[in-house]
JSON list of C-alpha atoms in Angstrom, two decimals:
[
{"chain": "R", "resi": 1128, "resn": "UNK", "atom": "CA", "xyz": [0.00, 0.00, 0.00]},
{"chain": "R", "resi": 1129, "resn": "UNK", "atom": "CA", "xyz": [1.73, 3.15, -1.02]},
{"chain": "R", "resi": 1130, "resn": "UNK", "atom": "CA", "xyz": [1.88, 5.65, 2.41]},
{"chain": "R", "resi": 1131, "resn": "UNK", "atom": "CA", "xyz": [0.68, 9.54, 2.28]},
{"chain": "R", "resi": 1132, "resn": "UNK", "atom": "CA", "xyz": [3.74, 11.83, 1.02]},
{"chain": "R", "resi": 1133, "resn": "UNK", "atom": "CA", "xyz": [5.21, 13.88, 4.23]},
{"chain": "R", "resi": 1134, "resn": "UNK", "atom": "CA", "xyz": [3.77, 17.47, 2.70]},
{"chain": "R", "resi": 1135, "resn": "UNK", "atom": "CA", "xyz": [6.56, 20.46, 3.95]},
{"chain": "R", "resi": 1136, "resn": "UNK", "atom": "CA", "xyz": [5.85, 24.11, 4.82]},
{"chain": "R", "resi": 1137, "resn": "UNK", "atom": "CA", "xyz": [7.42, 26.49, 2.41]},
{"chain": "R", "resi": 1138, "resn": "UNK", "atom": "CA", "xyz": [10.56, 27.58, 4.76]},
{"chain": "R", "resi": 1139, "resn": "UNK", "atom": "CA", "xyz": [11.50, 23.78, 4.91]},
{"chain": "R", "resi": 1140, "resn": "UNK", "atom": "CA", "xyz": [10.88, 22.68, 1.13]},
{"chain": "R", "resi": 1141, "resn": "UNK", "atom": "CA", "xyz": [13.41, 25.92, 0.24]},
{"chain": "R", "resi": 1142, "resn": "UNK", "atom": "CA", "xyz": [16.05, 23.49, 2.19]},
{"chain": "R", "resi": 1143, "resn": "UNK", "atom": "CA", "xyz": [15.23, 20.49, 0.34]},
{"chain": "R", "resi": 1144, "resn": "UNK", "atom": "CA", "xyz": [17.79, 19.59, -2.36]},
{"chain": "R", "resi": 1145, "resn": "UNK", "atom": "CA", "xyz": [15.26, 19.63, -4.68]},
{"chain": "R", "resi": 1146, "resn": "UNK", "atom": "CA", "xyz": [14.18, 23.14, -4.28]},
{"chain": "R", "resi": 1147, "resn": "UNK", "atom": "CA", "xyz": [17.95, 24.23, -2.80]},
{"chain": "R", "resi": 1148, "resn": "UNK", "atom": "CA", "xyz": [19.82, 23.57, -6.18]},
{"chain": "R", "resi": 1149, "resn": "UNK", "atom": "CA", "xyz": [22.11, 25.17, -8.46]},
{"chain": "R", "resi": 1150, "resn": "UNK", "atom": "CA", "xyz": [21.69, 23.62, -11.79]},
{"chain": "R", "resi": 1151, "resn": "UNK", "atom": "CA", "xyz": [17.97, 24.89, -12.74]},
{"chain": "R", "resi": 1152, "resn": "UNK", "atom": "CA", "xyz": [17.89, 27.83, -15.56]},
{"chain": "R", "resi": 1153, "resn": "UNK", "atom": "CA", "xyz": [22.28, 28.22, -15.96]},
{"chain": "R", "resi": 1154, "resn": "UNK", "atom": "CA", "xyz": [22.59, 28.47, -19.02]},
{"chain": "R", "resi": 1155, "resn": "UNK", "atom": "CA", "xyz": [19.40, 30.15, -20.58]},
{"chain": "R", "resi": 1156, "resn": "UNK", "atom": "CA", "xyz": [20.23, 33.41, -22.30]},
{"chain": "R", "resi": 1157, "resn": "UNK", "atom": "CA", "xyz": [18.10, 36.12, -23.47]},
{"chain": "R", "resi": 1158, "resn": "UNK", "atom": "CA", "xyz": [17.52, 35.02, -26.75]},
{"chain": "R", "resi": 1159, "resn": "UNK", "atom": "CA", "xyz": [18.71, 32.14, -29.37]},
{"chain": "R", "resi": 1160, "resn": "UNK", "atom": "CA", "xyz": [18.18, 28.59, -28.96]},
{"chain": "R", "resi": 1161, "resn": "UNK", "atom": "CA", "xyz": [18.44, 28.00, -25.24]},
{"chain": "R", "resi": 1162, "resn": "UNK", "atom": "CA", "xyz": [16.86, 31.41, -24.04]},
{"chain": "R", "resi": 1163, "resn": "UNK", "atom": "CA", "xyz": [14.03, 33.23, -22.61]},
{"chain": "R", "resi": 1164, "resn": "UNK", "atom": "CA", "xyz": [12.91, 34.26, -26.20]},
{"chain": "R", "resi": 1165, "resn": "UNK", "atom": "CA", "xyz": [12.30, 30.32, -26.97]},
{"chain": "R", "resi": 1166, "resn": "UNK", "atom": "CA", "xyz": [11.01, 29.38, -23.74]},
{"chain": "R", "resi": 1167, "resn": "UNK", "atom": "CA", "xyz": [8.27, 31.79, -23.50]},
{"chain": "R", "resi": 1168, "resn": "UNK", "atom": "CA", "xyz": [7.40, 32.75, -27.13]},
{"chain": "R", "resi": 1169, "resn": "UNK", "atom": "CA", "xyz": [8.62, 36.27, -26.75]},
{"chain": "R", "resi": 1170, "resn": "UNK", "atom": "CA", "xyz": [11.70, 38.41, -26.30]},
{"chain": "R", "resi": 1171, "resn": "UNK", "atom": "CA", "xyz": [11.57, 40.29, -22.61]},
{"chain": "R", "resi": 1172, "resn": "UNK", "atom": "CA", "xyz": [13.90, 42.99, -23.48]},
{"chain": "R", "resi": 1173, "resn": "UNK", "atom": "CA", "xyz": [11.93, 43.52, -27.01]},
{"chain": "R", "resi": 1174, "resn": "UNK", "atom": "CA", "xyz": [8.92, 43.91, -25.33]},
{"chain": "R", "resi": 1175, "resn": "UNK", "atom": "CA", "xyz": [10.29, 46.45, -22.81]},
{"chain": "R", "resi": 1176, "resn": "UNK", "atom": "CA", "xyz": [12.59, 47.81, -25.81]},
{"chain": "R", "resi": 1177, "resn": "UNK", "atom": "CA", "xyz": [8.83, 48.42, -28.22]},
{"chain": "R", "resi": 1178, "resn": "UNK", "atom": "CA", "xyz": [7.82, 51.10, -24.62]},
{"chain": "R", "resi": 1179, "resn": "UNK", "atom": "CA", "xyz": [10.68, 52.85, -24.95]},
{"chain": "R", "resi": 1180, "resn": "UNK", "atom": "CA", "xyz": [10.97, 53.75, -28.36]},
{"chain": "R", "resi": 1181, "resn": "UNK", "atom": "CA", "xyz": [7.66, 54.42, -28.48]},
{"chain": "R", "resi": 1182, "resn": "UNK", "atom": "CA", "xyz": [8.27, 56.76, -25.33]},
{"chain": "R", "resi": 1183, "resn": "UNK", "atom": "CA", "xyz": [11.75, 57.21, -24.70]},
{"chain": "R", "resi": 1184, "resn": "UNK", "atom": "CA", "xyz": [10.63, 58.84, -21.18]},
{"chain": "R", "resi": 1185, "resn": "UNK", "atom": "CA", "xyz": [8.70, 55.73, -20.06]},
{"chain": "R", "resi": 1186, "resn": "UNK", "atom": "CA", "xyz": [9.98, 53.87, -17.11]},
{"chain": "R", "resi": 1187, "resn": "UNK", "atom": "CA", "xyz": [10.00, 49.98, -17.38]},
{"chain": "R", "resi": 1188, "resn": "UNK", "atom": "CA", "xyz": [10.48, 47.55, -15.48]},
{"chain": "R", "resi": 1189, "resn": "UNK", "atom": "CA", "xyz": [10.69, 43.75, -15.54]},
{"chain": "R", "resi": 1190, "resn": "UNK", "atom": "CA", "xyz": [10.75, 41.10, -12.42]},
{"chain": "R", "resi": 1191, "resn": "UNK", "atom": "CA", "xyz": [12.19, 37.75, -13.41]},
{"chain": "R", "resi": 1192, "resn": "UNK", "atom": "CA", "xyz": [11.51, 34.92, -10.51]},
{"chain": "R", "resi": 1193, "resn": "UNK", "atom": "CA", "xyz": [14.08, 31.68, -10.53]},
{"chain": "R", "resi": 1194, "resn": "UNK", "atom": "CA", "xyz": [16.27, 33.67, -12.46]},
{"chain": "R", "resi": 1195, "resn": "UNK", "atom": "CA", "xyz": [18.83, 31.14, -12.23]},
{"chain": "R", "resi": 1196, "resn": "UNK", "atom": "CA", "xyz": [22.32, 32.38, -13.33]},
{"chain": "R", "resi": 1197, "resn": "UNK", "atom": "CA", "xyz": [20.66, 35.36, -14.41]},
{"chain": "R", "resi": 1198, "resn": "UNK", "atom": "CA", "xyz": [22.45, 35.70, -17.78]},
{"chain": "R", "resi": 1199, "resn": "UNK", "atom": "CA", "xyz": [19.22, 36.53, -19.68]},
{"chain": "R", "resi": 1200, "resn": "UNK", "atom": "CA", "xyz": [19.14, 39.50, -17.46]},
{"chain": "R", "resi": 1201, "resn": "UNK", "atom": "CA", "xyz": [22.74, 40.12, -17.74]},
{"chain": "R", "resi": 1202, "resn": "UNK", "atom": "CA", "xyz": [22.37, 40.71, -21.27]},
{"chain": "R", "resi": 1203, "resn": "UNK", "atom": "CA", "xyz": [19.26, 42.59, -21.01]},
{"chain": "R", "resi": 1204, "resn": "UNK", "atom": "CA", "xyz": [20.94, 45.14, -19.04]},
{"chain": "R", "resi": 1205, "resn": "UNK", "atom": "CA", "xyz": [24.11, 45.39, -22.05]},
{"chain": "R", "resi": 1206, "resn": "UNK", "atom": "CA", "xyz": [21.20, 45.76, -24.49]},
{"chain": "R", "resi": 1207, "resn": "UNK", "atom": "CA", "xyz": [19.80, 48.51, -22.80]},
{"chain": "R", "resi": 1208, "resn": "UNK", "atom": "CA", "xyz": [23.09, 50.05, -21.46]},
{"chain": "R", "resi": 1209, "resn": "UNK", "atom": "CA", "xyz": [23.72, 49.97, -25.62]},
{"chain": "R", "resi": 1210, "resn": "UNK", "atom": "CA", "xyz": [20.41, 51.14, -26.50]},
{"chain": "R", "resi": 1211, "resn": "UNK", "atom": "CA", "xyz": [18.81, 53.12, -24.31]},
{"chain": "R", "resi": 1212, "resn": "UNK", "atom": "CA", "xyz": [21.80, 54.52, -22.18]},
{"chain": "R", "resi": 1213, "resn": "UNK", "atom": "CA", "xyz": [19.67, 57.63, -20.50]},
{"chain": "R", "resi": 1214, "resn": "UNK", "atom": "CA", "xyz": [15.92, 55.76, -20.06]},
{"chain": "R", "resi": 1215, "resn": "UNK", "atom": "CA", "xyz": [14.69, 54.78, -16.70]},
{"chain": "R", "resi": 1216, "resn": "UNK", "atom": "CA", "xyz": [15.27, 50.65, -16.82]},
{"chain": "R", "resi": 1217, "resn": "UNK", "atom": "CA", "xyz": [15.07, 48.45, -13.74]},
{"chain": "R", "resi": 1218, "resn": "UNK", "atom": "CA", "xyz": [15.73, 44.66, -13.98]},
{"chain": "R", "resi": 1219, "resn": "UNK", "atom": "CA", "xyz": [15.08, 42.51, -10.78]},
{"chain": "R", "resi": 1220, "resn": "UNK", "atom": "CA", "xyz": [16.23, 38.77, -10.76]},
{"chain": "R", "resi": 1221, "resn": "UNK", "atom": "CA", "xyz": [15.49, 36.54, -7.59]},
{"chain": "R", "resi": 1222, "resn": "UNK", "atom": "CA", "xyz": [16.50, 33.59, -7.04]},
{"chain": "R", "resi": 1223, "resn": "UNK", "atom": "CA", "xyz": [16.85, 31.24, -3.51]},
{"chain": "R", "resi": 1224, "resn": "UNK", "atom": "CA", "xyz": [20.70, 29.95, -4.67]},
{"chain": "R", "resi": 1225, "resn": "UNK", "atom": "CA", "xyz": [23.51, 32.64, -5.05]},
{"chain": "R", "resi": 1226, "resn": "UNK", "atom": "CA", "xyz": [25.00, 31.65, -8.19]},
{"chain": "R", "resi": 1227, "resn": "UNK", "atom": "CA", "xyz": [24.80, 34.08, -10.79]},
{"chain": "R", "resi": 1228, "resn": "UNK", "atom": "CA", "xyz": [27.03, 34.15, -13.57]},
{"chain": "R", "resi": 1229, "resn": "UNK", "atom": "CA", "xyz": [28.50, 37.85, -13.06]},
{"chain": "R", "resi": 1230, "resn": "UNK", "atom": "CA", "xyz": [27.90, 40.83, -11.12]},
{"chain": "R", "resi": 1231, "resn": "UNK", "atom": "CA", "xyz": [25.37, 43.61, -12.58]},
{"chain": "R", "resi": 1232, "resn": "UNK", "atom": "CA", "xyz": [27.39, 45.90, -14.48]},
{"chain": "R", "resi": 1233, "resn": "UNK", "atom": "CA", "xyz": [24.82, 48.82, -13.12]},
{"chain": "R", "resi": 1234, "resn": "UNK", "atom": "CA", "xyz": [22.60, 50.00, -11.01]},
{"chain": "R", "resi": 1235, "resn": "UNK", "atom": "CA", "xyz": [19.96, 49.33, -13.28]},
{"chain": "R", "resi": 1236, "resn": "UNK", "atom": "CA", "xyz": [20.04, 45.34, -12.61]},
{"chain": "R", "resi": 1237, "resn": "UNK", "atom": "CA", "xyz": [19.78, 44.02, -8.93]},
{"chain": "R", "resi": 1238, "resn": "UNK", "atom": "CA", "xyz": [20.18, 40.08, -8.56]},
{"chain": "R", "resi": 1239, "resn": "UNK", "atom": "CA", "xyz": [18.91, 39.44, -5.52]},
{"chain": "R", "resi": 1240, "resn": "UNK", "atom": "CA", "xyz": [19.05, 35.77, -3.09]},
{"chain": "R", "resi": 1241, "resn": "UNK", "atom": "CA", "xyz": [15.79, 35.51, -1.43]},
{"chain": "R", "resi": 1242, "resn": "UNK", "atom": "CA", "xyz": [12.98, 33.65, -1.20]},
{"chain": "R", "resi": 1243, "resn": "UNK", "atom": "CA", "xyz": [10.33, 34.92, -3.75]},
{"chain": "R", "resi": 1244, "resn": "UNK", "atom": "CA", "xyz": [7.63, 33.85, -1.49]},
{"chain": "R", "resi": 1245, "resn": "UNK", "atom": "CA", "xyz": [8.12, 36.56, 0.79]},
{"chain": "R", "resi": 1246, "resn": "UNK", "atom": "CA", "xyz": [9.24, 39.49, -1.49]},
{"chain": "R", "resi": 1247, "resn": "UNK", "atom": "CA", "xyz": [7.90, 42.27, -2.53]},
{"chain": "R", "resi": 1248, "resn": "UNK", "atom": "CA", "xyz": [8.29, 44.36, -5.57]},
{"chain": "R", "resi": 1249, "resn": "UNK", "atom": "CA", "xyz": [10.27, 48.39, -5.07]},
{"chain": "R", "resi": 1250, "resn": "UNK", "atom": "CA", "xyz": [7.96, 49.17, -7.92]},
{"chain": "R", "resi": 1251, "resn": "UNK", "atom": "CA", "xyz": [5.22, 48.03, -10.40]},
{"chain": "R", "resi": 1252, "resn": "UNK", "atom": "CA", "xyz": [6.34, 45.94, -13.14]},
{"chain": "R", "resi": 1253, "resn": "UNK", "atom": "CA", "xyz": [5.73, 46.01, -16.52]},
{"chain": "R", "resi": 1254, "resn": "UNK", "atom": "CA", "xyz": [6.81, 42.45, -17.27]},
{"chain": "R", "resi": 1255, "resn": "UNK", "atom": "CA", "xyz": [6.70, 39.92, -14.49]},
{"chain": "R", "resi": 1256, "resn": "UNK", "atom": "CA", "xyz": [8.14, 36.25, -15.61]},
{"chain": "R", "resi": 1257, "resn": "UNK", "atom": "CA", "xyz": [8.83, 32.76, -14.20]},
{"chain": "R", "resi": 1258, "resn": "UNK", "atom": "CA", "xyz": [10.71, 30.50, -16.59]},
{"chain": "R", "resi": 1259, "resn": "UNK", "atom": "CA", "xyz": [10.74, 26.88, -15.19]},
{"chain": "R", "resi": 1260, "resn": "UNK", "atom": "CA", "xyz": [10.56, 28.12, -11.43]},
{"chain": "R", "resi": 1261, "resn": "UNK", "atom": "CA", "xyz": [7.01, 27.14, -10.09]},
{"chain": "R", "resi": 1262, "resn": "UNK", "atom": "CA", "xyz": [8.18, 24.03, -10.62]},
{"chain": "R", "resi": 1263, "resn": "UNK", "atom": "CA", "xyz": [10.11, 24.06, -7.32]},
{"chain": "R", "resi": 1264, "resn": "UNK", "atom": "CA", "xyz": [7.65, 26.42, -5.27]},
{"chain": "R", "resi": 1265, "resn": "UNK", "atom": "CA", "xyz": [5.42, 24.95, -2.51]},
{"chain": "R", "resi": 1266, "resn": "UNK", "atom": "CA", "xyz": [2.68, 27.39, -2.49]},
{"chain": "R", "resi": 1267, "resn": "UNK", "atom": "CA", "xyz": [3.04, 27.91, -6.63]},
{"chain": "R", "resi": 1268, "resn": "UNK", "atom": "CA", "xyz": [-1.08, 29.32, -6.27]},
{"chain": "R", "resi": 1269, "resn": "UNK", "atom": "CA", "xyz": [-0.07, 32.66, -3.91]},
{"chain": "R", "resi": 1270, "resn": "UNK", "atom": "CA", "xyz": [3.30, 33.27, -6.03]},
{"chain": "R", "resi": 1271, "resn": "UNK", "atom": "CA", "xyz": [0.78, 33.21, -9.29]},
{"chain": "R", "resi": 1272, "resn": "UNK", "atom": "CA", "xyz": [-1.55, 35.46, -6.87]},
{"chain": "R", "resi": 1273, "resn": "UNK", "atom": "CA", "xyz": [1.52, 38.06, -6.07]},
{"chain": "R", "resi": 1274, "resn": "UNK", "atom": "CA", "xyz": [3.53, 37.78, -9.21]},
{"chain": "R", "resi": 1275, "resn": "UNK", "atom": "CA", "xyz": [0.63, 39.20, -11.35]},
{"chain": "R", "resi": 1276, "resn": "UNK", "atom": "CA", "xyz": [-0.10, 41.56, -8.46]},
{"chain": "R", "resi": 1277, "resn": "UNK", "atom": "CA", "xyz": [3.32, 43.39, -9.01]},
{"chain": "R", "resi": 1278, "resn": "UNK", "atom": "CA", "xyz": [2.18, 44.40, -12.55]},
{"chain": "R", "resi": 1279, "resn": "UNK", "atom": "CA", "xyz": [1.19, 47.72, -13.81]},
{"chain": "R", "resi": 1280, "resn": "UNK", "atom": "CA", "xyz": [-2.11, 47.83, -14.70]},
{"chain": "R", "resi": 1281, "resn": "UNK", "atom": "CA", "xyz": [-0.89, 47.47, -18.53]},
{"chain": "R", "resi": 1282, "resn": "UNK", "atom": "CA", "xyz": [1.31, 44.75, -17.56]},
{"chain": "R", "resi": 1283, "resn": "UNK", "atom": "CA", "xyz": [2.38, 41.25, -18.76]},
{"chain": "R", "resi": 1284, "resn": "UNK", "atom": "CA", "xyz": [3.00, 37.89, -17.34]},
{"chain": "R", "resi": 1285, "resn": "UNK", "atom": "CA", "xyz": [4.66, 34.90, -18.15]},
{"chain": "R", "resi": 1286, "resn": "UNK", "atom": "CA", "xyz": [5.41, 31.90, -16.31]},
{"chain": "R", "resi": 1287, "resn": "UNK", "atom": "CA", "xyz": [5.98, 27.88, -17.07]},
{"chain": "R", "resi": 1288, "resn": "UNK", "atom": "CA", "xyz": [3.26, 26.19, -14.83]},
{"chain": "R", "resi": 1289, "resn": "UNK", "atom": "CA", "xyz": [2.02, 22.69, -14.56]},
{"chain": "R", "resi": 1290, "resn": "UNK", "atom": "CA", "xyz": [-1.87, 22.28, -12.93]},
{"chain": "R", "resi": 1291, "resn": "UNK", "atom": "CA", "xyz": [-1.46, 18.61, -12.68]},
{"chain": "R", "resi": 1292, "resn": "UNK", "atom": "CA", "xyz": [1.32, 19.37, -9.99]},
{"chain": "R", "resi": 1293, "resn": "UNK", "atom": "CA", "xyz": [-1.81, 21.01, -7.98]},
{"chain": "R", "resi": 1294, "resn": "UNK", "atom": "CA", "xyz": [-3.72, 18.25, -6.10]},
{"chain": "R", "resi": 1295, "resn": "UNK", "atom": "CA", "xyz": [-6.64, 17.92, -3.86]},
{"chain": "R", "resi": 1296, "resn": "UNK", "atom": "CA", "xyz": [-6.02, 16.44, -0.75]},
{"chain": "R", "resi": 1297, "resn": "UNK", "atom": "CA", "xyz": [-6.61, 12.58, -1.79]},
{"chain": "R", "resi": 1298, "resn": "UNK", "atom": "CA", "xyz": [-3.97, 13.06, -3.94]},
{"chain": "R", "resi": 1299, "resn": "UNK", "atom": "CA", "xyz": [-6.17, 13.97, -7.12]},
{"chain": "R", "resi": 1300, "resn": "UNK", "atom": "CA", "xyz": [-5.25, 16.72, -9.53]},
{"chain": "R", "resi": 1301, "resn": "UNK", "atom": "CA", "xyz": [-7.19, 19.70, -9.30]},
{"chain": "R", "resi": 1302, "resn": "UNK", "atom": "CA", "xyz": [-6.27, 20.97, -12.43]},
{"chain": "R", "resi": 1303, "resn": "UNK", "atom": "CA", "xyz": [-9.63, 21.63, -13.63]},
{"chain": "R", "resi": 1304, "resn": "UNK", "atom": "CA", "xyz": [-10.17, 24.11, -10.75]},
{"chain": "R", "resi": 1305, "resn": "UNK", "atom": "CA", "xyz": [-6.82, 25.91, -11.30]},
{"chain": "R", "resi": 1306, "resn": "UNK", "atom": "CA", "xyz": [-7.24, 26.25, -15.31]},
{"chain": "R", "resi": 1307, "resn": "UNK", "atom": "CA", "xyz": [-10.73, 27.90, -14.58]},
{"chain": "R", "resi": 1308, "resn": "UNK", "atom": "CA", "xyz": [-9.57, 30.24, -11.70]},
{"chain": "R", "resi": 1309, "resn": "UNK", "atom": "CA", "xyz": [-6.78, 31.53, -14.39]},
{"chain": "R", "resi": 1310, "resn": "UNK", "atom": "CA", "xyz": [-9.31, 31.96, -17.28]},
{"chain": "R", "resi": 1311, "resn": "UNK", "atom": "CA", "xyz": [-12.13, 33.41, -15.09]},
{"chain": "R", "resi": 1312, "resn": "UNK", "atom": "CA", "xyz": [-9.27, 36.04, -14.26]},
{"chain": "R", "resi": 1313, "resn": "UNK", "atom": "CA", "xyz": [-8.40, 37.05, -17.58]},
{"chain": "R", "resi": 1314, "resn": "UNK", "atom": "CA", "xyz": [-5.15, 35.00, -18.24]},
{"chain": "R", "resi": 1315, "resn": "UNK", "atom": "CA", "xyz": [-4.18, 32.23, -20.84]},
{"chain": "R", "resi": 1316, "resn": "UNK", "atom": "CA", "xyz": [-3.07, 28.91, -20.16]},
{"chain": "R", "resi": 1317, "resn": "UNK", "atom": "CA", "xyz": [-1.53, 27.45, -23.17]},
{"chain": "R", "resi": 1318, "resn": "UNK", "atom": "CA", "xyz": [-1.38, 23.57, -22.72]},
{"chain": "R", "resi": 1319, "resn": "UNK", "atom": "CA", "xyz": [0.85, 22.38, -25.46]},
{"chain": "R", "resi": 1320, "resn": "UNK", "atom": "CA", "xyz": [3.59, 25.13, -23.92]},
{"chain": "R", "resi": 1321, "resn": "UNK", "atom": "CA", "xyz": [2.64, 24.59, -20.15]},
{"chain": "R", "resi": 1322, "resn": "UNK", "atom": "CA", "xyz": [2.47, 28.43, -19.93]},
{"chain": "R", "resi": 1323, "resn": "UNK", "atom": "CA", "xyz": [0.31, 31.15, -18.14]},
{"chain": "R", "resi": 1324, "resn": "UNK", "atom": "CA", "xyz": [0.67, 34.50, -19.70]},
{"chain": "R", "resi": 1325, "resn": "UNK", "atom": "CA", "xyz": [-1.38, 37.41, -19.85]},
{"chain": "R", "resi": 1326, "resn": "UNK", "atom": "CA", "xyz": [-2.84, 40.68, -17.62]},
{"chain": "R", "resi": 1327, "resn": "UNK", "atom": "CA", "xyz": [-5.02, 39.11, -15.14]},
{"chain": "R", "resi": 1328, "resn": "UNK", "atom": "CA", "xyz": [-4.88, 38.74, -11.38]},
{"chain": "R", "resi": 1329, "resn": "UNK", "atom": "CA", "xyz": [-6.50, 35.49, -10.22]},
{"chain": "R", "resi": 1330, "resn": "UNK", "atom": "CA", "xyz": [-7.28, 34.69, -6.62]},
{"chain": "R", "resi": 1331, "resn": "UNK", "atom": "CA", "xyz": [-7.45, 30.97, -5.80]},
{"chain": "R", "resi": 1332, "resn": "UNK", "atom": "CA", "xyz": [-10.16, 29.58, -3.48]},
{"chain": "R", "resi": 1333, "resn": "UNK", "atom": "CA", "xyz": [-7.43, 27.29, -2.04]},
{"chain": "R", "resi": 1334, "resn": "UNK", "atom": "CA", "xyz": [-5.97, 26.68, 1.06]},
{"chain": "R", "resi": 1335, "resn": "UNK", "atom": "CA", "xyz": [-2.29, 25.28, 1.14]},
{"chain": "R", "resi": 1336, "resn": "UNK", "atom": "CA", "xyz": [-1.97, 22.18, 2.84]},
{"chain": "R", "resi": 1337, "resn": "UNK", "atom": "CA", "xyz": [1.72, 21.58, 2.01]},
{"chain": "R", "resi": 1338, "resn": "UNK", "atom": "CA", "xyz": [4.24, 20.24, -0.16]},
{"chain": "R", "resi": 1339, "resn": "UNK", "atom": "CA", "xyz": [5.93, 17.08, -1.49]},
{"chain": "R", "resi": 1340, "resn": "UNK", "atom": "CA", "xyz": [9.21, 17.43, -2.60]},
{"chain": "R", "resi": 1341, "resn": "UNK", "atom": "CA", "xyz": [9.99, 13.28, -3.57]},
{"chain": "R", "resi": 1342, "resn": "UNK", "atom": "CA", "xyz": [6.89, 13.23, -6.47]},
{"chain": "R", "resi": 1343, "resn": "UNK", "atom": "CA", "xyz": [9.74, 12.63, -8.73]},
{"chain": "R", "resi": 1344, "resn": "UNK", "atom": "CA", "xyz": [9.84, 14.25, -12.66]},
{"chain": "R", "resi": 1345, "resn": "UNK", "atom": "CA", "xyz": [7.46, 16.78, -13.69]},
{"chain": "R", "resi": 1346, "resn": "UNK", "atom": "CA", "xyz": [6.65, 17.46, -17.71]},
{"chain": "R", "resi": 1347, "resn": "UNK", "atom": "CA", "xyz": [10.20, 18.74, -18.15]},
{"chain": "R", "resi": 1348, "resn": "UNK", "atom": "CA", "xyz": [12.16, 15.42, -16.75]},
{"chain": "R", "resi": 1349, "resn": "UNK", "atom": "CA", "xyz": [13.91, 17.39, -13.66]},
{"chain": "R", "resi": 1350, "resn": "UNK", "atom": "CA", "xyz": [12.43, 16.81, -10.23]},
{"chain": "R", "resi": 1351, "resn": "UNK", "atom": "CA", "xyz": [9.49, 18.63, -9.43]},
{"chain": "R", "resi": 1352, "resn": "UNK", "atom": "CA", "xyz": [7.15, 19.61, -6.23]},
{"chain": "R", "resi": 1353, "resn": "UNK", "atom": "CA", "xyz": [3.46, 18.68, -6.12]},
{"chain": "R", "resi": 1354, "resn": "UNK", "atom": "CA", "xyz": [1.61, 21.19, -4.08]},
{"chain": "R", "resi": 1355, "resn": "UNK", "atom": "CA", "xyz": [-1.89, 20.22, -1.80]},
{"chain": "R", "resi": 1356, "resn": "UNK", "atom": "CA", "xyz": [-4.63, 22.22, -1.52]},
{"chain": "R", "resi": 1357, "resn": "UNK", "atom": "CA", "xyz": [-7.60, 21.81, 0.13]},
{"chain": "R", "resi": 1358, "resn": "UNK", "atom": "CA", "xyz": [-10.55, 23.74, -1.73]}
]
């Protein structure tokens, strides 16, 4: 008979070596075959880049969560150092290991260890993403909740997201209930690219029961964490 998983707290899952690690999102760059632009179907900086030049006085920002390395935001800031040397640019990575690939070359970049969980934004963002990080978060429903509550009122979200790692108590997937609480609040989830993207601001009728950190592979083949919920 297989035994209930042991379901962790958020503050002890971010010790697990599962959640702890240092090899998710290293290598992703900005844009190319391995990058941001791939993964999510758009280019961030382009997106921020398409603000500016139609308002070179416009002040952008963009909130990246996992960030890994960092390196897509590394080269976002060179692009707009290059580009856009005077504008008002902010680009904030987070991400629970410290292990980014350089230091920001200006104050316009701030890579930052912390728990994302508990953060909060200095300012609105105009572009909030997640690539591949909700895999490893315990409550993933509140970080969807305050990620697309850091946005401007204009702004966009992107983040790689699984529902079938959301389960009801028993053990079931509650996917059903998730997918609807994103459309009902305006956002997209696109299936074939396990992606939620769009200007909404959903609030989950979901209490977090806890985590499970030895569910083994998610979609992507790396370990992932199944999240409970009772609803």
């Amino acid at each position: 008979m297989p035994t209930d998983p042991v379901l962790l707290d958020d503050l002890t899952l971010e010790q697990s070596s599962v959640v702890a690690n240092n090899a998710m999102n290293r290598g992703r760059g900005l844009s190319g075959v391995n990058s941001y632009a791939r993964e999510l179907g758009f280019d961030p900086y382009e997106v921020l880049a398409e603000r500016l030049r139609a308002d070179p006085t416009a002040r952008v920002t963009w909130i990246d969560v996992c960030c890994g390395s960092g390196r897509a935001l590394l080269e976002a800031e060179e692009r707009f150092d290059r580009e856009f040397p005077t504008a008002d640019v902010a680009i904030i990575g987070l991400d629970l290991v410290d292990f980014f690939l350089n230091k920001p070359r200006t104050p316009r970049l701030r890579l930052l260890t912390t728990s994302a969980t508990a953060w909060r934004p200095p300012r609105e963002a105009d572009l909030v993403t997640c690539v591949h990080g909700l895999h490893y978060i315990g409550d993933k429903l509140a970080l969807i909740e305050s990620m697309t509550s850091w946005m401007t009122p204009s702004g966009h979200f992107a983040a790689d997201f699984d529902p079938s790692e959301i389960r009801c108590p028993d053990g079931s997937p509650a996917t059903t209930a998730v997918v609807d609480a994103v459309r009902a609040a305006g956002l997209t989830y696109h299936r074939r690219r396990h992606q939620v993207r769009g200007h909404g601001r959903p609030t989950f009728a979901a209490t977090f029961l806890g985590a499970d950190p030895t569910a083994g592979p998610g979609y992507t083949g790396q370990p992932a964490v199944v999240s409970y919920y009772e609803w």
